[in-house]
Amino acid sequence: MLHFHHPPHSSQYHHLAFKLAVGVVLVGLISGIPRVAAADETARHWLIADQFNNRVIEVDPRTHQIVWQFGNGADKPGPQSIVGINDAERVGAYTLLSGTGIPPSSPPLPGCSDPVNGCPDNRVILIDRSGVIVWQYGQNGGVAGAGFNQLNTPVQAAVLPQFQRRHGLHVIIADQANQRIIVVDRAHRLVWQYGSTGVAGNGPNQLNNPNSAEQLENGNILIADENNNRAIEVTTGLQIVRQFTAGGTLSGVAFASRLPDGHTLITDSNNNRIVEVDGNDAIVWEYPTNTLAGSNANPLPTRAVRLENGNTLISDQFNNRVIEVTPAKQIVLQQGALNVAGNGFNRLNGPYDAKGIGDFTGLTPPGDIDGSE
């Protein structure tokens, strides 16, 4: 969940997580439905990080059927479980998952049996089609840290086909509670970082609750600097070259992506809207998610991605739904029932992220990877 800045209080809300992770674990079978749809079937499928149900699901939004799932719903991380998942990405035959964890909370948050201590995860894992973990960054058991192979509330991750001319598997991670964006390689070496570890701020090389990062075609990194209410584009030399605030109106930037036309799509979570800004930071399109009858007053949407067909796929977190919206602001597909949480047919619980499988419009294209060690 982890956009945890959302729920009524702190920025910690999004950080739902504690980590567990371990180097490479070769176990773990998919829970739920083992069948993996053929490539031609997945053209319109969505991959959803169903946060408080502690699972990632692949669904056909036309039938609402789950065709693939990982996560047995347990609130302790393990080879078959993922806790408080905030992000998921399908990369060829593999799926990259961010086990953010669920923070302590009063009243208790769903998906966690220990509201006093929370239910940490703190792993980023790459699994194969059968649910076996083939690569992991972060310690097992929910251990949080900032040292070698350690994370503290990883809320998002993306595979990079290469980084700074370094080939082989590289993963960029929004390591939220450590106040940093990092790039790590297959051997768990940290090869790049933006943000001073453990220091929240808005000065040079500082972030405040970063919630996502994408590598742009020009090699720069676009960061959703959530609690600084901005999206920034930084060079790998750690210089800010562009900043977006939608004219100073953003509050709680949960995600940002660069669209093919050069515009930037931003999830303005605390304002319960999605905004698209041009190169001059002027709003050219926006969509509120809390205006329908029966809506949660503050659904705190956490993710919006532009699809290849021009529509926008929105993770409307506390409305417990994922919606596909046209440029004319019409909902054409929806998974989940408006403001109704659940884990049965066509039900979600705090969906934090959704992407169209095989559709990397505005996102970092991963290229071909070999997931083995």
CSV table of C-alpha atoms in Angstrom, one decimal:
chain,number,residue,atom,x,y,z
A,1,MET,CA,0.0,0.0,0.0
A,2,LEU,CA,2.2,2.2,0.7
A,3,HIS,CA,1.2,5.1,-0.6
A,4,PHE,CA,0.6,5.2,2.6
A,5,HIS,CA,0.9,8.7,2.7
A,6,HIS,CA,-2.6,8.4,1.9
A,7,PRO,CA,-4.6,7.3,4.6
A,8,PRO,CA,-5.7,10.0,6.7
A,9,HIS,CA,-2.4,10.6,8.1
A,10,SER,CA,1.2,10.5,7.6
A,11,SER,CA,3.4,9.9,4.8
A,12,GLN,CA,4.3,6.7,6.4
A,13,TYR,CA,1.0,5.5,5.2
A,14,HIS,CA,2.3,4.8,1.9
A,15,HIS,CA,5.3,3.3,3.2
A,16,LEU,CA,3.6,0.4,4.2
A,17,ALA,CA,6.3,-1.9,4.6
A,18,PHE,CA,9.0,-3.6,6.2
A,19,LYS,CA,11.3,-5.7,4.4
A,20,LEU,CA,12.4,-9.1,4.2
A,21,ALA,CA,14.6,-10.2,1.7
A,22,VAL,CA,17.4,-12.4,0.9
A,23,GLY,CA,19.7,-12.9,-1.9
A,24,VAL,CA,18.5,-15.6,-4.2
A,25,VAL,CA,15.8,-18.0,-3.1
A,26,LEU,CA,14.9,-20.8,-5.4
A,27,VAL,CA,11.6,-21.7,-3.9
A,28,GLY,CA,8.1,-20.6,-3.9
A,29,LEU,CA,5.2,-21.6,-5.9
A,30,ILE,CA,2.5,-19.5,-7.2
A,31,SER,CA,-0.6,-19.5,-5.1
A,32,GLY,CA,-4.0,-19.4,-6.6
A,33,ILE,CA,-4.1,-20.1,-10.2
A,34,PRO,CA,-1.0,-21.6,-11.8
A,35,ARG,CA,-2.1,-21.1,-15.4
A,36,VAL,CA,-0.2,-18.5,-17.3
A,37,ALA,CA,-2.1,-17.1,-20.3
A,38,ALA,CA,-0.5,-17.3,-23.7
A,39,ALA,CA,1.1,-14.1,-25.1
A,40,ASP,CA,-1.8,-13.3,-27.4
A,41,GLU,CA,-4.3,-13.6,-24.5
A,42,THR,CA,-2.4,-11.1,-22.4
A,43,ALA,CA,-2.7,-8.2,-24.8
A,44,ARG,CA,-5.4,-6.5,-22.7
A,45,HIS,CA,-4.6,-8.1,-19.4
A,46,TRP,CA,-3.7,-6.0,-16.3
A,47,LEU,CA,-1.2,-6.8,-13.6
A,48,ILE,CA,-2.4,-5.4,-10.3
A,49,ALA,CA,-0.6,-5.0,-7.0
A,50,ASP,CA,-3.5,-5.8,-4.7
A,51,GLN,CA,-1.9,-4.3,-1.6
A,52,PHE,CA,-3.9,-5.3,1.4
A,53,ASN,CA,-4.8,-8.7,-0.1
A,54,ASN,CA,-1.0,-9.4,-0.1
A,55,ARG,CA,-1.0,-10.6,-3.7
A,56,VAL,CA,-0.3,-9.6,-7.3
A,57,ILE,CA,-2.9,-10.7,-9.8
A,58,GLU,CA,-3.1,-10.8,-13.6
A,59,VAL,CA,-6.7,-10.2,-14.6
A,60,ASP,CA,-8.7,-10.0,-17.8
A,61,PRO,CA,-10.6,-6.8,-17.2
A,62,ARG,CA,-13.3,-7.7,-19.7
A,63,THR,CA,-14.3,-10.8,-17.7
A,64,HIS,CA,-12.8,-9.9,-14.3
A,65,GLN,CA,-11.2,-13.3,-14.1
A,66,ILE,CA,-7.9,-13.8,-12.4
A,67,VAL,CA,-5.7,-15.8,-14.8
A,68,TRP,CA,-2.4,-15.7,-12.7
A,69,GLN,CA,-1.6,-14.9,-9.1
A,70,PHE,CA,1.4,-14.8,-6.7
A,71,GLY,CA,1.0,-14.4,-3.0
A,72,ASN,CA,-0.9,-16.7,-0.7
A,73,GLY,CA,-2.3,-13.8,1.4
A,74,ALA,CA,0.0,-14.3,4.4
A,75,ASP,CA,1.2,-11.3,6.3
A,76,LYS,CA,4.8,-12.6,6.8
A,77,PRO,CA,7.1,-12.6,3.8
A,78,GLY,CA,8.3,-15.8,2.4
A,79,PRO,CA,8.9,-17.8,-0.8
A,80,GLN,CA,5.2,-17.9,-1.5
A,81,SER,CA,4.1,-14.7,0.0
A,82,ILE,CA,4.5,-10.9,-0.5
A,83,VAL,CA,3.3,-8.4,2.1
A,84,GLY,CA,1.8,-5.0,1.3
A,85,ILE,CA,2.8,-5.1,-2.3
A,86,ASN,CA,3.0,-1.6,-3.8
A,87,ASP,CA,4.4,-2.3,-7.3
A,88,ALA,CA,4.5,-5.1,-9.9
A,89,GLU,CA,6.0,-5.2,-13.4
A,90,ARG,CA,5.9,-8.1,-15.9
A,91,VAL,CA,9.2,-8.4,-17.7
A,92,GLY,CA,9.1,-11.1,-20.4
A,93,ALA,CA,8.8,-14.4,-18.6
A,94,TYR,CA,9.4,-12.8,-15.2
A,95,THR,CA,7.6,-10.6,-12.7
A,96,LEU,CA,9.3,-8.0,-10.5
A,97,LEU,CA,7.5,-7.3,-7.2
A,98,SER,CA,8.1,-4.7,-4.4
A,99,GLY,CA,7.3,-6.1,-1.0
A,100,THR,CA,6.7,-2.9,0.8
A,101,GLY,CA,5.0,-4.3,4.0
A,102,ILE,CA,2.2,-2.9,6.0
A,103,PRO,CA,3.0,-0.3,8.7
A,104,PRO,CA,1.7,-0.2,12.3
A,105,SER,CA,-1.6,1.6,12.4
A,106,SER,CA,-4.5,2.5,14.7
A,107,PRO,CA,-7.1,1.6,13.7
A,108,PRO,CA,-5.5,-1.5,12.1
A,109,LEU,CA,-4.9,-1.7,8.4
A,110,PRO,CA,-6.2,-4.7,6.5
A,111,GLY,CA,-3.8,-7.4,5.5
A,112,CYS,CA,-1.8,-7.3,8.8
A,113,SER,CA,-2.5,-9.2,12.0
A,114,ASP,CA,-0.1,-7.1,14.1
A,115,PRO,CA,-1.2,-3.4,14.1
A,116,VAL,CA,1.2,-2.5,16.9
A,117,ASN,CA,4.4,-3.7,15.1
A,118,GLY,CA,3.2,-3.8,11.6
A,119,CYS,CA,3.9,-6.5,9.0
A,120,PRO,CA,7.2,-5.6,7.2
A,121,ASP,CA,8.6,-7.2,4.1
A,122,ASN,CA,11.4,-5.0,2.6
A,123,ARG,CA,12.2,-7.1,-0.4
A,124,VAL,CA,12.2,-6.6,-4.2
A,125,ILE,CA,11.9,-10.0,-5.8
A,126,LEU,CA,12.0,-11.3,-9.4
A,127,ILE,CA,9.9,-14.5,-9.9
A,128,ASP,CA,9.5,-16.8,-12.9
A,129,ARG,CA,6.2,-17.9,-14.3
A,130,SER,CA,5.9,-20.7,-11.8
A,131,GLY,CA,6.4,-18.3,-8.8
A,132,VAL,CA,10.0,-19.3,-8.0
A,133,ILE,CA,12.1,-16.4,-6.7
A,134,VAL,CA,15.1,-16.2,-9.1
A,135,TRP,CA,16.6,-12.9,-7.7
A,136,GLN,CA,16.1,-10.9,-4.6
A,137,TYR,CA,17.3,-7.6,-3.1
A,138,GLY,CA,16.7,-7.1,0.6
A,139,GLN,CA,16.8,-9.3,3.6
A,140,ASN,CA,14.4,-12.1,4.6
A,141,GLY,CA,12.3,-11.8,7.7
A,142,GLY,CA,11.2,-8.2,7.2
A,143,VAL,CA,14.6,-6.9,8.2
A,144,ALA,CA,15.0,-3.2,7.4
A,145,GLY,CA,18.3,-1.4,6.8
A,146,ALA,CA,20.4,0.7,4.6
A,147,GLY,CA,23.5,-1.5,4.2
A,148,PHE,CA,24.5,-4.0,1.6
A,149,ASN,CA,21.5,-5.9,0.2
A,150,GLN,CA,19.1,-4.0,2.5
A,151,LEU,CA,16.0,-1.9,2.0
A,152,ASN,CA,13.6,0.0,4.1
A,153,THR,CA,10.1,0.2,2.6
A,154,PRO,CA,10.7,-0.3,-1.1
A,155,VAL,CA,7.6,1.0,-2.8
A,156,GLN,CA,8.5,0.6,-6.4
A,157,ALA,CA,11.1,-1.0,-8.7
A,158,ALA,CA,11.8,-1.3,-12.4
A,159,VAL,CA,14.1,-3.4,-14.5
A,160,LEU,CA,16.7,-1.6,-16.5
A,161,PRO,CA,18.3,-3.4,-19.5
A,162,GLN,CA,21.5,-1.6,-18.8
A,163,PHE,CA,22.7,1.4,-16.8
A,164,GLN,CA,25.4,3.8,-17.6
A,165,ARG,CA,26.6,1.4,-20.3
A,166,ARG,CA,26.7,-1.4,-17.7
A,167,HIS,CA,25.0,-4.4,-19.2
A,168,GLY,CA,23.2,-7.2,-17.4
A,169,LEU,CA,20.4,-7.0,-14.9
A,170,HIS,CA,20.0,-3.7,-13.1
A,171,VAL,CA,17.0,-2.7,-11.0
A,172,ILE,CA,16.1,0.8,-9.9
A,173,ILE,CA,14.3,0.9,-6.5
A,174,ALA,CA,12.4,3.6,-4.7
A,175,ASP,CA,13.8,2.9,-1.2
A,176,GLN,CA,11.3,5.1,0.5
A,177,ALA,CA,12.1,5.1,4.2
A,178,ASN,CA,15.8,5.4,3.4
A,179,GLN,CA,15.0,8.6,1.4
A,180,ARG,CA,16.8,7.4,-1.7
A,181,ILE,CA,16.5,6.0,-5.2
A,182,ILE,CA,19.1,3.3,-5.9
A,183,VAL,CA,20.2,1.2,-8.8
A,184,VAL,CA,21.6,-2.2,-8.0
A,185,ASP,CA,23.0,-5.0,-10.2
A,186,ARG,CA,22.6,-8.7,-10.2
A,187,ALA,CA,25.3,-9.1,-7.6
A,188,HIS,CA,23.5,-6.8,-5.2
A,189,ARG,CA,26.1,-4.0,-5.7
A,190,LEU,CA,24.8,-0.5,-5.4
A,191,VAL,CA,25.9,1.3,-8.6
A,192,TRP,CA,24.0,4.6,-8.3
A,193,GLN,CA,22.0,6.6,-5.7
A,194,TYR,CA,20.1,9.8,-5.5
A,195,GLY,CA,19.1,11.1,-2.1
A,196,SER,CA,21.1,11.2,1.1
A,197,THR,CA,20.5,8.0,3.0
A,198,GLY,CA,18.1,8.5,5.9
A,199,VAL,CA,17.9,12.3,5.4
A,200,ALA,CA,14.6,13.8,4.4
A,201,GLY,CA,14.9,17.2,2.8
A,202,ASN,CA,14.5,19.3,-0.4
A,203,GLY,CA,18.1,20.5,-0.8
A,204,PRO,CA,20.8,19.2,-3.2
A,205,ASN,CA,20.7,15.4,-3.4
A,206,GLN,CA,17.8,15.1,-1.0
A,207,LEU,CA,14.4,13.6,-1.2
A,208,ASN,CA,11.4,13.4,1.1
A,209,ASN,CA,9.5,10.1,0.9
A,210,PRO,CA,10.3,9.2,-2.8
A,211,ASN,CA,7.6,7.0,-4.2
A,212,SER,CA,8.8,6.1,-7.7
A,213,ALA,CA,11.6,6.4,-10.3
A,214,GLU,CA,11.8,5.8,-14.0
A,215,GLN,CA,14.8,6.0,-16.4
A,216,LEU,CA,14.0,8.2,-19.3
A,217,GLU,CA,15.2,7.8,-22.9
A,218,ASN,CA,17.8,10.5,-22.4
A,219,GLY,CA,19.3,8.5,-19.5
A,220,ASN,CA,18.0,10.9,-16.8
A,221,ILE,CA,15.9,9.6,-13.9
A,222,LEU,CA,12.3,10.9,-13.3
A,223,ILE,CA,11.5,10.8,-9.5
A,224,ALA,CA,8.2,11.2,-7.7
A,225,ASP,CA,9.4,13.1,-4.7
A,226,GLU,CA,6.2,12.6,-2.8
A,227,ASN,CA,6.4,14.7,0.3
A,228,ASN,CA,8.2,17.5,-1.5
A,229,ASN,CA,5.1,17.7,-3.7
A,230,ARG,CA,7.1,17.6,-6.9
A,231,ALA,CA,8.4,15.3,-9.7
A,232,ILE,CA,12.0,16.0,-10.6
A,233,GLU,CA,14.2,14.9,-13.5
A,234,VAL,CA,17.8,14.4,-12.4
A,235,THR,CA,20.9,13.5,-14.3
A,236,THR,CA,23.0,10.5,-13.3
A,237,GLY,CA,25.5,13.2,-12.1
A,238,LEU,CA,22.9,14.1,-9.5
A,239,GLN,CA,21.8,17.4,-11.0
A,240,ILE,CA,18.1,18.5,-11.1
A,241,VAL,CA,17.4,19.6,-14.7
A,242,ARG,CA,13.6,19.9,-14.5
A,243,GLN,CA,11.0,20.1,-11.8
A,244,PHE,CA,7.2,19.7,-12.0
A,245,THR,CA,4.7,20.9,-9.5
A,246,ALA,CA,1.6,21.7,-11.7
A,247,GLY,CA,2.0,25.3,-10.9
A,248,GLY,CA,2.6,24.6,-7.2
A,249,THR,CA,-0.7,22.7,-6.8
A,250,LEU,CA,0.6,19.2,-6.2
A,251,SER,CA,0.3,17.4,-2.9
A,252,GLY,CA,1.7,14.0,-2.4
A,253,VAL,CA,3.2,13.0,-5.7
A,254,ALA,CA,2.8,9.2,-5.8
A,255,PHE,CA,4.0,8.5,-9.4
A,256,ALA,CA,5.4,10.3,-12.5
A,257,SER,CA,6.1,9.1,-16.0
A,258,ARG,CA,7.2,10.8,-19.2
A,259,LEU,CA,4.8,10.4,-22.1
A,260,PRO,CA,5.9,10.0,-25.7
A,261,ASP,CA,4.8,13.6,-26.5
A,262,GLY,CA,7.1,15.0,-23.8
A,263,HIS,CA,4.3,15.6,-21.3
A,264,THR,CA,4.6,14.3,-17.8
A,265,LEU,CA,1.8,12.3,-16.2
A,266,ILE,CA,1.6,12.7,-12.4
A,267,THR,CA,-0.4,11.0,-9.7
A,268,ASP,CA,-1.4,13.8,-7.4
A,269,SER,CA,-2.5,11.5,-4.5
A,270,ASN,CA,-3.5,13.9,-1.7
A,271,ASN,CA,-5.6,15.9,-4.2
A,272,ASN,CA,-7.3,12.7,-5.4
A,273,ARG,CA,-6.5,13.4,-9.0
A,274,ILE,CA,-4.3,12.6,-12.0
A,275,VAL,CA,-2.7,15.5,-13.8
A,276,GLU,CA,-0.8,15.7,-17.1
A,277,VAL,CA,1.5,18.7,-17.4
A,278,ASP,CA,3.4,20.0,-20.4
A,279,GLY,CA,7.1,21.1,-20.6
A,280,ASN,CA,6.2,24.4,-19.0
A,281,ASP,CA,4.5,22.7,-16.0
A,282,ALA,CA,1.0,23.8,-17.2
A,283,ILE,CA,-1.8,21.3,-16.6
A,284,VAL,CA,-3.2,20.0,-19.9
A,285,TRP,CA,-5.4,17.2,-18.6
A,286,GLU,CA,-6.6,16.0,-15.2
A,287,TYR,CA,-9.0,13.4,-13.8
A,288,PRO,CA,-10.4,13.4,-10.2
A,289,THR,CA,-11.2,10.0,-8.7
A,290,ASN,CA,-13.5,11.0,-5.9
A,291,THR,CA,-16.4,12.6,-7.6
A,292,LEU,CA,-18.8,9.7,-8.3
A,293,ALA,CA,-21.7,9.0,-5.9
A,294,GLY,CA,-20.5,6.5,-3.3
A,295,SER,CA,-16.8,7.3,-3.7
A,296,ASN,CA,-14.4,7.4,-0.8
A,297,ALA,CA,-14.0,11.1,-0.1
A,298,ASN,CA,-10.2,10.6,-0.1
A,299,PRO,CA,-9.3,7.6,-2.2
A,300,LEU,CA,-5.7,8.7,-2.5
A,301,PRO,CA,-5.0,7.2,-6.0
A,302,THR,CA,-1.4,5.9,-6.2
A,303,ARG,CA,-0.7,5.2,-9.8
A,304,ALA,CA,-1.6,6.3,-13.2
A,305,VAL,CA,0.0,5.1,-16.4
A,306,ARG,CA,-0.8,6.0,-20.0
A,307,LEU,CA,-1.7,3.0,-22.2
A,308,GLU,CA,-0.7,2.5,-25.8
A,309,ASN,CA,-4.4,3.2,-26.8
A,310,GLY,CA,-4.2,6.7,-25.3
A,311,ASN,CA,-6.4,5.8,-22.3
A,312,THR,CA,-5.1,6.1,-18.7
A,313,LEU,CA,-5.0,3.2,-16.2
A,314,ILE,CA,-5.5,4.4,-12.7
A,315,SER,CA,-5.0,2.6,-9.4
A,316,ASP,CA,-7.7,4.3,-7.3
A,317,GLN,CA,-6.4,3.0,-4.0
A,318,PHE,CA,-9.1,3.5,-1.3
A,319,ASN,CA,-11.9,3.2,-3.8
A,320,ASN,CA,-10.6,-0.4,-4.2
A,321,ARG,CA,-10.7,-0.3,-7.9
A,322,VAL,CA,-8.6,0.0,-11.0
A,323,ILE,CA,-10.1,2.0,-13.9
A,324,GLU,CA,-9.3,2.7,-17.5
A,325,VAL,CA,-10.3,6.2,-18.5
A,326,THR,CA,-10.4,7.8,-22.0
A,327,PRO,CA,-9.0,11.2,-22.8
A,328,ALA,CA,-12.7,12.4,-22.6
A,329,LYS,CA,-12.7,11.1,-19.0
A,330,GLN,CA,-15.1,8.2,-19.6
A,331,ILE,CA,-14.5,4.9,-17.6
A,332,VAL,CA,-14.4,2.1,-20.2
A,333,LEU,CA,-13.1,-0.8,-18.0
A,334,GLN,CA,-13.0,-1.3,-14.2
A,335,GLN,CA,-11.7,-4.0,-11.9
A,336,GLY,CA,-13.2,-3.9,-8.4
A,337,ALA,CA,-16.3,-2.3,-7.0
A,338,LEU,CA,-16.3,1.3,-6.1
A,339,ASN,CA,-15.3,1.8,-2.5
A,340,VAL,CA,-16.0,-1.9,-1.6
A,341,ALA,CA,-13.0,-3.9,-0.4
A,342,GLY,CA,-12.8,-7.6,-0.8
A,343,ASN,CA,-10.8,-10.6,-2.2
A,344,GLY,CA,-13.5,-12.5,-4.0
A,345,PHE,CA,-14.6,-12.2,-7.6
A,346,ASN,CA,-14.0,-8.7,-9.0
A,347,ARG,CA,-12.9,-7.4,-5.6
A,348,LEU,CA,-9.7,-5.6,-4.6
A,349,ASN,CA,-8.3,-4.2,-1.4
A,350,GLY,CA,-6.3,-1.0,-1.7
A,351,PRO,CA,-4.8,-1.7,-5.2
A,352,TYR,CA,-1.6,0.3,-5.3
A,353,ASP,CA,-0.4,-0.3,-8.8
A,354,ALA,CA,-1.8,-1.5,-12.1
A,355,LYS,CA,-0.1,-1.8,-15.5
A,356,GLY,CA,-1.1,-3.1,-18.9
A,357,ILE,CA,0.9,-6.2,-19.5
A,358,GLY,CA,3.5,-5.7,-22.3
A,359,ASP,CA,2.6,-1.9,-22.4
A,360,PHE,CA,5.5,0.3,-21.4
A,361,THR,CA,4.1,3.6,-22.6
A,362,GLY,CA,5.8,6.2,-20.5
A,363,LEU,CA,7.6,3.5,-18.5
A,364,THR,CA,11.2,2.2,-18.6
A,365,PRO,CA,11.4,-0.5,-21.3
A,366,PRO,CA,13.3,-3.4,-19.7
A,367,GLY,CA,14.5,-5.1,-22.9
A,368,ASP,CA,15.3,-8.8,-22.7
A,369,ILE,CA,16.6,-10.1,-19.4
A,370,ASP,CA,17.9,-13.4,-18.1
A,371,GLY,CA,16.5,-13.8,-14.7
A,372,SER,CA,18.8,-16.5,-13.5
A,373,GLU,CA,21.8,-15.9,-11.3
